[in-house]
XYZ file of C-alpha atoms in Angstrom:
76
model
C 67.590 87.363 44.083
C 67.168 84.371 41.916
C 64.526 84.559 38.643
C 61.273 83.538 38.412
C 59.448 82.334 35.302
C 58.897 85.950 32.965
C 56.040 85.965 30.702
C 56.383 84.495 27.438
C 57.518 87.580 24.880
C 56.990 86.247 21.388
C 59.982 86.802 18.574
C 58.749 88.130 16.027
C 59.103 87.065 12.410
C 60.483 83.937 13.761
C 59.631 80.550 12.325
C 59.140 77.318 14.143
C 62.208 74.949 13.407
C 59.924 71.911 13.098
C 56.530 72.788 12.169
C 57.946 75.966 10.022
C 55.025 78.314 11.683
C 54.803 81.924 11.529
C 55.149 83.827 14.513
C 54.239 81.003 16.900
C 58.002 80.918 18.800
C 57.642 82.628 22.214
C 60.386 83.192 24.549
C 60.758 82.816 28.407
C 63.365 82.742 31.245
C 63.563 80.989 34.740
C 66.521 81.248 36.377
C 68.780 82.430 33.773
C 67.962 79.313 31.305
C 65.966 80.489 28.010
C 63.511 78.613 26.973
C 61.815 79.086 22.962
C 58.364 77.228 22.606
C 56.382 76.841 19.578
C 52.196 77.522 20.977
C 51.503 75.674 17.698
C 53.735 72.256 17.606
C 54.990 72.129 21.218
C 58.555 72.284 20.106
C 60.854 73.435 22.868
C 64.402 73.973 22.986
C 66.383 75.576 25.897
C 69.456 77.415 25.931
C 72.204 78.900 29.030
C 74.027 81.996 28.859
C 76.932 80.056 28.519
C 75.649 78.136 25.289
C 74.170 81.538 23.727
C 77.914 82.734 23.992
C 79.420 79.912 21.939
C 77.018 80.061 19.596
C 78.155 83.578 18.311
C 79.866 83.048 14.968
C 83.565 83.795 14.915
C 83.553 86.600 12.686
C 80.396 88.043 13.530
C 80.068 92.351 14.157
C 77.891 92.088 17.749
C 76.277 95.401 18.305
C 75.124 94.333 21.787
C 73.214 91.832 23.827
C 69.668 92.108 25.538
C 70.041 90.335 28.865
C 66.908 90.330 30.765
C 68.063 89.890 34.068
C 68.981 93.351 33.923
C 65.767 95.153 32.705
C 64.114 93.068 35.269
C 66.345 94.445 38.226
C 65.748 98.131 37.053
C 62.093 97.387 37.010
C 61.854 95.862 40.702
């Protein structure tokens, strides 16, 4: 069964990356791309699986990954 568009889950603590707000970065996901907006500045930028993968640092201790796809399946 292929996504549909989630509701937007805001991060927490997060700040914009070009208007430097506060807690104004929400999160979503339609078919498996993730997609940050800022609800103050409009900034958007989208990311794949594939992309969030290489962007772990080399040397970096992972303790584990939240993919949604698989909290939604439990929950349908």
């Amino acid at each position: 069964m292929a996504l549909s568009k989630n509701k937007k889950r805001f991060i927490a603590g997060a700040h914009c990356p070009k208007c430097n707000a506060l807690d104004t970065i929400a999160l979503t996901l339609e078919n498996a791309v993730e997609t940050l907006t800022c609800v103050s500045c409009a900034f958007t930028q989208t990311q794949t699986p594939k992309q969030a993968t290489a962007a772990t640092r080399q040397f970096e201790q992972l303790i584990g990954v939240f993919d949604a796809t698989e909290e939604s399946e439990k929950n349908e």
